[in-house]
Amino acid sequence: MADTIVAPTLFQRSWNTSAKSLVGLQLSLPGRVFVTRATTASADALPAAEVVITSNSSALLDLISVHVVNSTFTPTIQNWKMQVGPADPVLKLSVRDPSSRVEGSLLVHILLSGPVRSVSTSAQTILGEGTLLSNHQTEAIDIAAYGNENVWIESGEPIALKGVTLNAYGSGNIQFTAPSLTLSKTLDLNVFGIGSVVMEAAEAAVGSIESTVGGQGSIFVHGKYAVADMASHILGSGSINYYPSGTCGKSKVDIIGVGNINAGSWVCQRAHASVLGSGKAIVQVADALDVSGIGRGHIEYFNATPASLPGGKTGILAGPKVEVAVANTFQAFAPLPTPRREAIFVSVGPANSGWFQPSSVSSNMNAVASHPEMLAGLCALALLSVLVAVVRRRQPQRYRYSSIS
């Protein structure tokens, strides 16, 4: 660790890890974090990570700790839903509780010598080219965002992996863009809260895709996709959007509440749609469309009429209304511009006064509802996780939001 004073009133602290490789990053701190990859020919001789933190407050720098840990000794790795083994090395940045509130600017730069496969973050995070595994067909990557900040993942190279998991907990957004995406297994997209997840690939061939929204959040799957199986689940008033084109073998749609699943841009051979409440699903089906549910929901089929349609139900337990879609409607996302490599304001308080206040820089996706009180949103996440498990039985155990250690 080394300290540097940068004129006129900036302080800088740097760390070099002794580890030769890393599997993941756990960023349990506020502020803005840029993660980049060393591109020199001597990258193999570099430490696994070099960390440089800049602030106008030396007191704020004193609160930040940097360690290489694993889940054998640090259970918060599992609480933050990191898909790493018990002995896998993870670079953890965290903030200690101060005795009084500390404020200042904060910018973190992490230089990696090699890619990682798991990232959990509560900071505004920019994952640069080559920082994540991108061409390893026996490995999967997972990204989890907690709180109210955004995550950018931009790849100029094709992605070819076993699977990709993107989890947004709270009101933040994850935006992943790549020229092409090839997955032998699953693209797993999850939003719990009022945030959003965007997966954008011009061309994609995926074994299966599973999208889950618990709350008011949104999922956007943008590009031309070829998928064997797709499943879409909503509990609440969120939305899931697939566009502009795609194909799938079979599709499963579940809505509990007033949410919307807009899958009319994808042509599927078979589909089963279930609506409990007044939600709405738009599908495009070539062969058989099966329907179940209770309430005043709507299931609309776009373009051609499916070869097999369910018979209508009447009475007090009548299911959702099945009808032709007048138009193929969906919500589109507005890309968030990548932020500059500049510090942002943060405020860190004692444990009994809250963790940290939101930074002065915030962004929103289109079609994302206005933010309610953060406390109420976080309290609802635990309940949503339990209820969504009923809808999505194949989902592995999920963990509640966990404060930094």
GROMACS .gro file of C-alpha atoms in nm:
model
  405
    1MET     CA    1   0.000   0.000   0.000
    2ALA     CA    2   0.128   0.348  -0.090
    3ASP     CA    3  -0.004   0.699  -0.035
    4THR     CA    4   0.029   0.984  -0.283
    5ILE     CA    5  -0.089   1.344  -0.256
    6VAL     CA    6  -0.211   1.468  -0.594
    7ALA     CA    7  -0.228   1.846  -0.640
    8PRO     CA    8  -0.418   2.048  -0.552
    9THR     CA    9  -0.629   1.868  -0.289
   10LEU     CA   10  -0.658   1.506  -0.400
   11PHE     CA   11  -0.526   1.206  -0.211
   12GLN     CA   12  -0.438   0.876  -0.372
   13ARG     CA   13  -0.376   0.532  -0.227
   14SER     CA   14  -0.263   0.223  -0.415
   15TRP     CA   15  -0.243  -0.151  -0.347
   16ASN     CA   16  -0.085  -0.443  -0.532
   17THR     CA   17  -0.222  -0.789  -0.461
   18SER     CA   18   0.021  -1.069  -0.385
   19ALA     CA   19  -0.213  -1.321  -0.549
   20LYS     CA   20  -0.121  -1.442  -0.896
   21SER     CA   21  -0.480  -1.485  -1.012
   22LEU     CA   22  -0.834  -1.388  -0.916
   23VAL     CA   23  -1.173  -1.547  -0.976
   24GLY     CA   24  -1.398  -1.260  -0.868
   25LEU     CA   25  -1.446  -0.905  -0.741
   26GLN     CA   26  -1.659  -0.807  -0.441
   27LEU     CA   27  -1.700  -0.429  -0.442
   28SER     CA   28  -1.871  -0.349  -0.110
   29LEU     CA   29  -1.834   0.027  -0.124
   30PRO     CA   30  -1.992   0.339  -0.275
   31GLY     CA   31  -1.841   0.559  -0.544
   32ARG     CA   32  -1.738   0.494  -0.903
   33VAL     CA   33  -1.521   0.195  -0.997
   34PHE     CA   34  -1.345   0.145  -1.329
   35VAL     CA   35  -1.213  -0.206  -1.395
   36THR     CA   36  -0.967  -0.245  -1.683
   37ARG     CA   37  -0.739  -0.518  -1.816
   38ALA     CA   38  -0.363  -0.491  -1.865
   39THR     CA   39  -0.281  -0.516  -2.234
   40THR     CA   40   0.099  -0.524  -2.229
   41ALA     CA   41   0.295  -0.831  -2.332
   42SER     CA   42   0.425  -0.856  -1.975
   43ALA     CA   43   0.076  -0.880  -1.821
   44ASP     CA   44   0.152  -1.233  -1.697
   45ALA     CA   45   0.431  -1.092  -1.480
   46LEU     CA   46   0.201  -0.836  -1.315
   47PRO     CA   47   0.011  -0.895  -0.991
   48ALA     CA   48  -0.344  -1.020  -1.030
   49ALA     CA   49  -0.475  -0.670  -0.952
   50GLU     CA   50  -0.349  -0.319  -0.893
   51VAL     CA   51  -0.592  -0.089  -0.710
   52VAL     CA   52  -0.569   0.290  -0.712
   53ILE     CA   53  -0.821   0.493  -0.509
   54THR     CA   54  -0.850   0.871  -0.541
   55SER     CA   55  -1.042   1.107  -0.310
   56ASN     CA   56  -1.038   1.465  -0.187
   57SER     CA   57  -1.074   1.327   0.167
   58SER     CA   58  -0.791   1.140   0.338
   59ALA     CA   59  -1.040   1.037   0.608
   60LEU     CA   60  -1.251   0.863   0.343
   61LEU     CA   61  -0.947   0.677   0.209
   62ASP     CA   62  -0.870   0.557   0.562
   63LEU     CA   63  -1.207   0.378   0.573
   64ILE     CA   64  -1.143   0.162   0.266
   65SER     CA   65  -0.983  -0.180   0.295
   66VAL     CA   66  -0.855  -0.400   0.013
   67HIS     CA   67  -0.801  -0.774   0.064
   68VAL     CA   68  -0.790  -1.097  -0.131
   69VAL     CA   69  -1.032  -1.334   0.045
   70ASN     CA   70  -1.231  -1.651  -0.015
   71SER     CA   71  -1.564  -1.781   0.112
   72THR     CA   72  -1.399  -2.021   0.356
   73PHE     CA   73  -1.301  -1.723   0.570
   74THR     CA   74  -1.542  -1.456   0.441
   75PRO     CA   75  -1.906  -1.574   0.429
   76THR     CA   76  -2.021  -1.243   0.277
   77ILE     CA   77  -1.906  -1.382  -0.057
   78GLN     CA   78  -2.196  -1.626  -0.040
   79ASN     CA   79  -2.432  -1.363   0.100
   80TRP     CA   80  -2.355  -1.153  -0.207
   81LYS     CA   81  -2.444  -1.454  -0.427
   82MET     CA   82  -2.102  -1.489  -0.585
   83GLN     CA   83  -2.070  -1.808  -0.788
   84VAL     CA   84  -1.722  -1.901  -0.670
   85GLY     CA   85  -1.577  -2.202  -0.494
   86PRO     CA   86  -1.482  -2.207  -0.123
   87ALA     CA   87  -1.112  -2.153  -0.193
   88ASP     CA   88  -1.137  -1.928  -0.499
   89PRO     CA   89  -0.950  -1.598  -0.453
   90VAL     CA   90  -1.173  -1.288  -0.462
   91LEU     CA   91  -1.058  -0.926  -0.447
   92LYS     CA   92  -1.274  -0.752  -0.185
   93LEU     CA   93  -1.299  -0.375  -0.143
   94SER     CA   94  -1.504  -0.265   0.156
   95VAL     CA   95  -1.572   0.033   0.384
   96ARG     CA   96  -1.536   0.030   0.762
   97ASP     CA   97  -1.799   0.204   0.975
   98PRO     CA   98  -1.673   0.547   1.087
   99SER     CA   99  -1.743   0.707   1.425
  100SER     CA  100  -1.896   1.006   1.246
  101ARG     CA  101  -2.014   1.083   0.895
  102VAL     CA  102  -1.738   1.118   0.635
  103GLU     CA  103  -1.798   1.277   0.295
  104GLY     CA  104  -1.590   1.330  -0.014
  105SER     CA  105  -1.525   1.231  -0.373
  106LEU     CA  106  -1.432   0.873  -0.459
  107LEU     CA  107  -1.288   0.709  -0.770
  108VAL     CA  108  -1.148   0.355  -0.782
  109HIS     CA  109  -0.941   0.204  -1.062
  110ILE     CA  110  -0.873  -0.171  -1.065
  111LEU     CA  111  -0.621  -0.299  -1.320
  112LEU     CA  112  -0.648  -0.675  -1.373
  113SER     CA  113  -0.381  -0.894  -1.528
  114GLY     CA  114  -0.645  -1.150  -1.629
  115PRO     CA  115  -1.023  -1.185  -1.658
  116VAL     CA  116  -1.256  -1.278  -1.371
  117ARG     CA  117  -1.584  -1.469  -1.383
  118SER     CA  118  -1.781  -1.328  -1.086
  119VAL     CA  119  -1.851  -0.967  -0.982
  120SER     CA  120  -2.076  -0.839  -0.702
  121THR     CA  121  -2.093  -0.465  -0.655
  122SER     CA  122  -2.274  -0.184  -0.476
  123ALA     CA  123  -2.072   0.083  -0.658
  124GLN     CA  124  -2.124   0.250  -0.992
  125THR     CA  125  -1.913   0.003  -1.189
  126ILE     CA  126  -1.767   0.002  -1.540
  127LEU     CA  127  -1.625  -0.334  -1.650
  128GLY     CA  128  -1.396  -0.270  -1.944
  129GLU     CA  129  -1.283  -0.483  -2.235
  130GLY     CA  130  -1.130  -0.816  -2.134
  131THR     CA  131  -1.208  -0.792  -1.762
  132LEU     CA  132  -1.460  -1.079  -1.778
  133LEU     CA  133  -1.420  -1.425  -1.924
  134SER     CA  134  -1.546  -1.409  -2.281
  135ASN     CA  135  -1.428  -1.719  -2.468
  136HIS     CA  136  -1.442  -2.021  -2.238
  137GLN     CA  137  -1.719  -2.263  -2.326
  138THR     CA  138  -1.689  -2.463  -2.003
  139GLU     CA  139  -1.715  -2.158  -1.774
  140ALA     CA  140  -1.998  -1.920  -1.683
  141ILE     CA  141  -1.991  -1.562  -1.558
  142ASP     CA  142  -2.221  -1.387  -1.311
  143ILE     CA  143  -2.270  -1.020  -1.226
  144ALA     CA  144  -2.473  -0.896  -0.928
  145ALA     CA  145  -2.557  -0.530  -0.857
  146TYR     CA  146  -2.690  -0.420  -0.518
  147GLY     CA  147  -2.840  -0.085  -0.423
  148ASN     CA  148  -2.905   0.208  -0.654
  149GLU     CA  149  -2.601   0.226  -0.879
  150ASN     CA  150  -2.550   0.111  -1.238
  151VAL     CA  151  -2.315  -0.143  -1.398
  152TRP     CA  152  -2.182  -0.119  -1.753
  153ILE     CA  153  -2.034  -0.421  -1.933
  154GLU     CA  154  -1.916  -0.347  -2.285
  155SER     CA  155  -1.742  -0.608  -2.498
  156GLY     CA  156  -1.608  -0.547  -2.846
  157GLU     CA  157  -1.537  -0.919  -2.885
  158PRO     CA  158  -1.786  -1.206  -2.930
  159ILE     CA  159  -1.896  -1.380  -2.609
  160ALA     CA  160  -1.880  -1.762  -2.610
  161LEU     CA  161  -1.941  -1.920  -2.268
  162LYS     CA  162  -2.134  -2.188  -2.085
  163GLY     CA  163  -2.371  -1.934  -1.927
  164VAL     CA  164  -2.427  -1.574  -1.818
  165THR     CA  165  -2.616  -1.460  -1.505
  166LEU     CA  166  -2.710  -1.096  -1.442
  167ASN     CA  167  -2.878  -1.006  -1.110
  168ALA     CA  168  -3.001  -0.658  -1.014
  169TYR     CA  169  -3.116  -0.612  -0.652
  170GLY     CA  170  -3.261  -0.270  -0.571
  171SER     CA  171  -3.295   0.023  -0.808
  172GLY     CA  172  -2.976  -0.005  -1.010
  173ASN     CA  173  -2.934  -0.116  -1.370
  174ILE     CA  174  -2.704  -0.363  -1.545
  175GLN     CA  175  -2.628  -0.296  -1.912
  176PHE     CA  176  -2.439  -0.568  -2.103
  177THR     CA  177  -2.358  -0.517  -2.472
  178ALA     CA  178  -2.166  -0.749  -2.705
  179PRO     CA  179  -2.153  -0.802  -3.083
  180SER     CA  180  -2.255  -1.168  -3.047
  181LEU     CA  181  -2.346  -1.413  -2.772
  182THR     CA  182  -2.309  -1.792  -2.780
  183LEU     CA  183  -2.407  -1.989  -2.468
  184SER     CA  184  -2.427  -2.367  -2.445
  185LYS     CA  185  -2.646  -2.342  -2.135
  186THR     CA  186  -2.849  -2.056  -1.985
  187LEU     CA  187  -2.878  -1.680  -2.007
  188ASP     CA  188  -3.020  -1.605  -1.661
  189LEU     CA  189  -3.158  -1.252  -1.605
  190ASN     CA  190  -3.306  -1.142  -1.271
  191VAL     CA  191  -3.438  -0.816  -1.126
  192PHE     CA  192  -3.560  -0.784  -0.767
  193GLY     CA  193  -3.679  -0.431  -0.699
  194ILE     CA  194  -3.723  -0.142  -0.941
  195GLY     CA  195  -3.402  -0.169  -1.139
  196SER     CA  196  -3.341  -0.318  -1.482
  197VAL     CA  197  -3.121  -0.561  -1.672
  198VAL     CA  198  -3.031  -0.513  -2.039
  199MET     CA  199  -2.872  -0.786  -2.252
  200GLU     CA  200  -2.791  -0.660  -2.600
  201ALA     CA  201  -2.628  -0.874  -2.869
  202ALA     CA  202  -2.667  -0.829  -3.243
  203GLU     CA  203  -2.665  -1.210  -3.287
  204ALA     CA  204  -2.723  -1.469  -3.014
  205ALA     CA  205  -2.746  -1.848  -2.999
  206VAL     CA  206  -2.841  -1.964  -2.649
  207GLY     CA  207  -2.938  -2.300  -2.504
  208SER     CA  208  -3.205  -2.143  -2.284
  209ILE     CA  209  -3.304  -1.808  -2.143
  210GLU     CA  210  -3.476  -1.747  -1.810
  211SER     CA  211  -3.595  -1.399  -1.712
  212THR     CA  212  -3.740  -1.316  -1.370
  213VAL     CA  213  -3.874  -0.987  -1.232
  214GLY     CA  214  -3.989  -0.949  -0.872
  215GLY     CA  215  -4.128  -0.599  -0.818
  216GLN     CA  216  -4.148  -0.307  -1.060
  217GLY     CA  217  -3.827  -0.372  -1.251
  218SER     CA  218  -3.767  -0.438  -1.620
  219ILE     CA  219  -3.569  -0.678  -1.836
  220PHE     CA  220  -3.472  -0.600  -2.195
  221VAL     CA  221  -3.337  -0.870  -2.429
  222HIS     CA  222  -3.235  -0.692  -2.748
  223GLY     CA  223  -3.104  -0.848  -3.068
  224LYS     CA  224  -3.162  -1.144  -3.297
  225TYR     CA  225  -3.184  -1.457  -3.080
  226ALA     CA  226  -3.209  -1.830  -3.146
  227VAL     CA  227  -3.307  -2.016  -2.827
  228ALA     CA  228  -3.420  -2.372  -2.757
  229ASP     CA  229  -3.622  -2.289  -2.443
  230MET     CA  230  -3.731  -1.963  -2.285
  231ALA     CA  231  -3.906  -1.893  -1.955
  232SER     CA  232  -4.034  -1.557  -1.832
  233HIS     CA  233  -4.161  -1.490  -1.479
  234ILE     CA  234  -4.308  -1.176  -1.324
  235LEU     CA  235  -4.429  -1.121  -0.970
  236GLY     CA  236  -4.557  -0.765  -0.940
  237SER     CA  237  -4.586  -0.487  -1.195
  238GLY     CA  238  -4.262  -0.521  -1.388
  239SER     CA  239  -4.202  -0.594  -1.755
  240ILE     CA  240  -3.995  -0.831  -1.967
  241ASN     CA  241  -3.924  -0.735  -2.328
  242TYR     CA  242  -3.780  -0.945  -2.612
  243TYR     CA  243  -3.711  -0.764  -2.939
  244PRO     CA  244  -3.663  -0.705  -3.231
  245SER     CA  245  -3.654  -1.073  -3.343
  246GLY     CA  246  -3.594  -1.427  -3.225
  247THR     CA  247  -3.696  -1.792  -3.242
  248CYS     CA  248  -3.750  -2.055  -2.974
  249GLY     CA  249  -3.869  -2.413  -2.942
  250LYS     CA  250  -4.092  -2.375  -2.638
  251SER     CA  251  -4.183  -2.081  -2.419
  252LYS     CA  252  -4.321  -2.061  -2.066
  253VAL     CA  253  -4.479  -1.737  -1.942
  254ASP     CA  254  -4.588  -1.675  -1.580
  255ILE     CA  255  -4.737  -1.352  -1.445
  256ILE     CA  256  -4.861  -1.298  -1.092
  257GLY     CA  257  -4.992  -0.944  -1.060
  258VAL     CA  258  -5.018  -0.669  -1.319
  259GLY     CA  259  -4.690  -0.713  -1.505
  260ASN     CA  260  -4.631  -0.735  -1.880
  261ILE     CA  261  -4.433  -0.991  -2.080
  262ASN     CA  262  -4.375  -0.871  -2.435
  263ALA     CA  263  -4.252  -1.169  -2.636
  264GLY     CA  264  -4.441  -1.114  -2.961
  265SER     CA  265  -4.119  -1.049  -3.154
  266TRP     CA  266  -4.002  -1.408  -3.101
  267VAL     CA  267  -4.159  -1.694  -3.297
  268CYS     CA  268  -4.192  -2.003  -3.075
  269GLN     CA  269  -4.321  -2.345  -3.172
  270ARG     CA  270  -4.512  -2.400  -2.848
  271ALA     CA  271  -4.601  -2.181  -2.552
  272HIS     CA  272  -4.770  -2.207  -2.215
  273ALA     CA  273  -4.892  -1.881  -2.061
  274SER     CA  274  -5.026  -1.840  -1.708
  275VAL     CA  275  -5.167  -1.516  -1.564
  276LEU     CA  276  -5.291  -1.475  -1.207
  277GLY     CA  277  -5.426  -1.124  -1.180
  278SER     CA  278  -5.461  -0.859  -1.448
  279GLY     CA  279  -5.124  -0.891  -1.619
  280LYS     CA  280  -5.073  -0.914  -1.993
  281ALA     CA  281  -4.857  -1.134  -2.215
  282ILE     CA  282  -4.798  -1.107  -2.589
  283VAL     CA  283  -4.661  -1.417  -2.763
  284GLN     CA  284  -4.609  -1.542  -3.117
  285VAL     CA  285  -4.674  -1.916  -3.150
  286ALA     CA  286  -4.668  -2.141  -3.455
  287ASP     CA  287  -4.805  -2.464  -3.306
  288ALA     CA  288  -4.987  -2.492  -2.971
  289LEU     CA  289  -5.071  -2.222  -2.717
  290ASP     CA  290  -5.178  -2.346  -2.372
  291VAL     CA  291  -5.326  -2.107  -2.119
  292SER     CA  292  -5.399  -2.116  -1.746
  293GLY     CA  293  -5.469  -1.872  -1.467
  294ILE     CA  294  -5.736  -1.679  -1.280
  295GLY     CA  295  -5.836  -1.317  -1.307
  296ARG     CA  296  -5.875  -1.044  -1.565
  297GLY     CA  297  -5.546  -1.093  -1.741
  298HIS     CA  298  -5.486  -1.094  -2.115
  299ILE     CA  299  -5.287  -1.331  -2.334
  300GLU     CA  300  -5.249  -1.205  -2.688
  301TYR     CA  301  -5.104  -1.388  -2.987
  302PHE     CA  302  -4.935  -1.180  -3.253
  303ASN     CA  303  -4.908  -1.232  -3.629
  304ALA     CA  304  -5.040  -1.581  -3.719
  305THR     CA  305  -5.304  -1.767  -3.520
  306PRO     CA  306  -5.154  -2.070  -3.338
  307ALA     CA  307  -5.250  -2.407  -3.484
  308SER     CA  308  -5.403  -2.501  -3.148
  309LEU     CA  309  -5.581  -2.259  -2.915
  310PRO     CA  310  -5.737  -2.327  -2.573
  311GLY     CA  311  -6.110  -2.319  -2.521
  312GLY     CA  312  -6.254  -2.027  -2.327
  313LYS     CA  313  -6.358  -2.048  -1.961
  314THR     CA  314  -6.654  -1.877  -1.801
  315GLY     CA  315  -6.775  -1.815  -1.448
  316ILE     CA  316  -6.620  -1.678  -1.133
  317LEU     CA  317  -6.294  -1.867  -1.192
  318ALA     CA  318  -6.261  -1.766  -1.555
  319GLY     CA  319  -5.904  -1.751  -1.674
  320PRO     CA  320  -5.726  -1.481  -1.872
  321LYS     CA  321  -5.875  -1.362  -2.197
  322VAL     CA  322  -5.708  -1.504  -2.509
  323GLU     CA  323  -5.724  -1.285  -2.818
  324VAL     CA  324  -5.533  -1.167  -3.123
  325ALA     CA  325  -5.285  -0.885  -3.068
  326VAL     CA  326  -5.368  -0.572  -3.264
  327ALA     CA  327  -5.003  -0.466  -3.246
  328ASN     CA  328  -4.676  -0.614  -3.125
  329THR     CA  329  -4.603  -0.380  -2.837
  330PHE     CA  330  -4.291  -0.377  -2.619
  331GLN     CA  331  -4.083  -0.135  -2.417
  332ALA     CA  332  -3.740  -0.042  -2.550
  333PHE     CA  333  -3.448   0.066  -2.335
  334ALA     CA  334  -3.249   0.384  -2.380
  335PRO     CA  335  -2.876   0.305  -2.348
  336LEU     CA  336  -2.704   0.471  -2.056
  337PRO     CA  337  -2.389   0.659  -2.163
  338THR     CA  338  -2.071   0.526  -2.007
  339PRO     CA  339  -1.962   0.770  -1.736
  340ARG     CA  340  -1.631   0.953  -1.744
  341ARG     CA  341  -1.342   0.841  -1.531
  342GLU     CA  342  -1.415   1.102  -1.268
  343ALA     CA  343  -1.480   1.080  -0.895
  344ILE     CA  344  -1.834   1.117  -0.760
  345PHE     CA  345  -1.954   1.238  -0.421
  346VAL     CA  346  -2.025   0.982  -0.147
  347SER     CA  347  -2.124   1.004   0.218
  348VAL     CA  348  -2.044   0.727   0.466
  349GLY     CA  349  -2.204   0.726   0.811
  350PRO     CA  350  -2.187   0.519   1.131
  351ALA     CA  351  -2.367   0.186   1.136
  352ASN     CA  352  -2.662   0.326   1.334
  353SER     CA  353  -2.718   0.609   1.086
  354GLY     CA  354  -2.725   0.408   0.765
  355TRP     CA  355  -2.462   0.274   0.532
  356PHE     CA  356  -2.398   0.543   0.274
  357GLN     CA  357  -2.605   0.799   0.093
  358PRO     CA  358  -2.656   0.777  -0.283
  359SER     CA  359  -2.399   0.953  -0.494
  360SER     CA  360  -2.480   1.280  -0.663
  361VAL     CA  361  -2.475   1.106  -0.999
  362SER     CA  362  -2.772   0.885  -1.089
  363SER     CA  363  -2.928   0.755  -1.411
  364ASN     CA  364  -3.253   0.590  -1.511
  365MET     CA  365  -3.364   0.354  -1.786
  366ASN     CA  366  -3.673   0.422  -1.993
  367ALA     CA  367  -3.984   0.247  -1.864
  368VAL     CA  368  -3.849   0.219  -1.509
  369ALA     CA  369  -4.088   0.353  -1.249
  370SER     CA  370  -4.008   0.642  -1.018
  371HIS     CA  371  -3.802   0.547  -0.714
  372PRO     CA  372  -3.993   0.495  -0.388
  373GLU     CA  373  -3.823   0.533  -0.055
  374MET     CA  374  -3.510   0.319  -0.057
  375LEU     CA  375  -3.584   0.171   0.284
  376ALA     CA  376  -3.922   0.038   0.180
  377GLY     CA  377  -3.775  -0.106  -0.138
  378LEU     CA  378  -3.499  -0.293   0.039
  379CYS     CA  379  -3.739  -0.431   0.301
  380ALA     CA  380  -3.961  -0.567   0.022
  381LEU     CA  381  -3.675  -0.752  -0.148
  382ALA     CA  382  -3.668  -1.034   0.105
  383LEU     CA  383  -4.042  -1.097   0.063
  384LEU     CA  384  -4.016  -1.083  -0.316
  385SER     CA  385  -3.735  -1.339  -0.318
  386VAL     CA  386  -3.950  -1.585  -0.125
  387LEU     CA  387  -4.258  -1.533  -0.341
  388VAL     CA  388  -4.073  -1.558  -0.671
  389ALA     CA  389  -3.938  -1.897  -0.564
  390VAL     CA  390  -4.296  -2.024  -0.591
  391VAL     CA  391  -4.309  -1.911  -0.953
  392ARG     CA  392  -3.961  -2.023  -1.040
  393ARG     CA  393  -3.902  -2.359  -0.876
  394ARG     CA  394  -3.581  -2.430  -1.061
  395GLN     CA  395  -3.414  -2.115  -0.934
  396PRO     CA  396  -3.126  -2.190  -0.690
  397GLN     CA  397  -3.135  -2.044  -0.341
  398ARG     CA  398  -3.124  -1.665  -0.336
  399TYR     CA  399  -2.979  -1.452  -0.064
  400ARG     CA  400  -3.111  -1.131   0.080
  401TYR     CA  401  -2.926  -0.805   0.047
  402SER     CA  402  -2.634  -0.811   0.289
  403SER     CA  403  -2.454  -0.510   0.429
  404ILE     CA  404  -2.083  -0.480   0.386
  405SER     CA  405  -1.862  -0.622   0.653
   0.00000   0.00000   0.00000
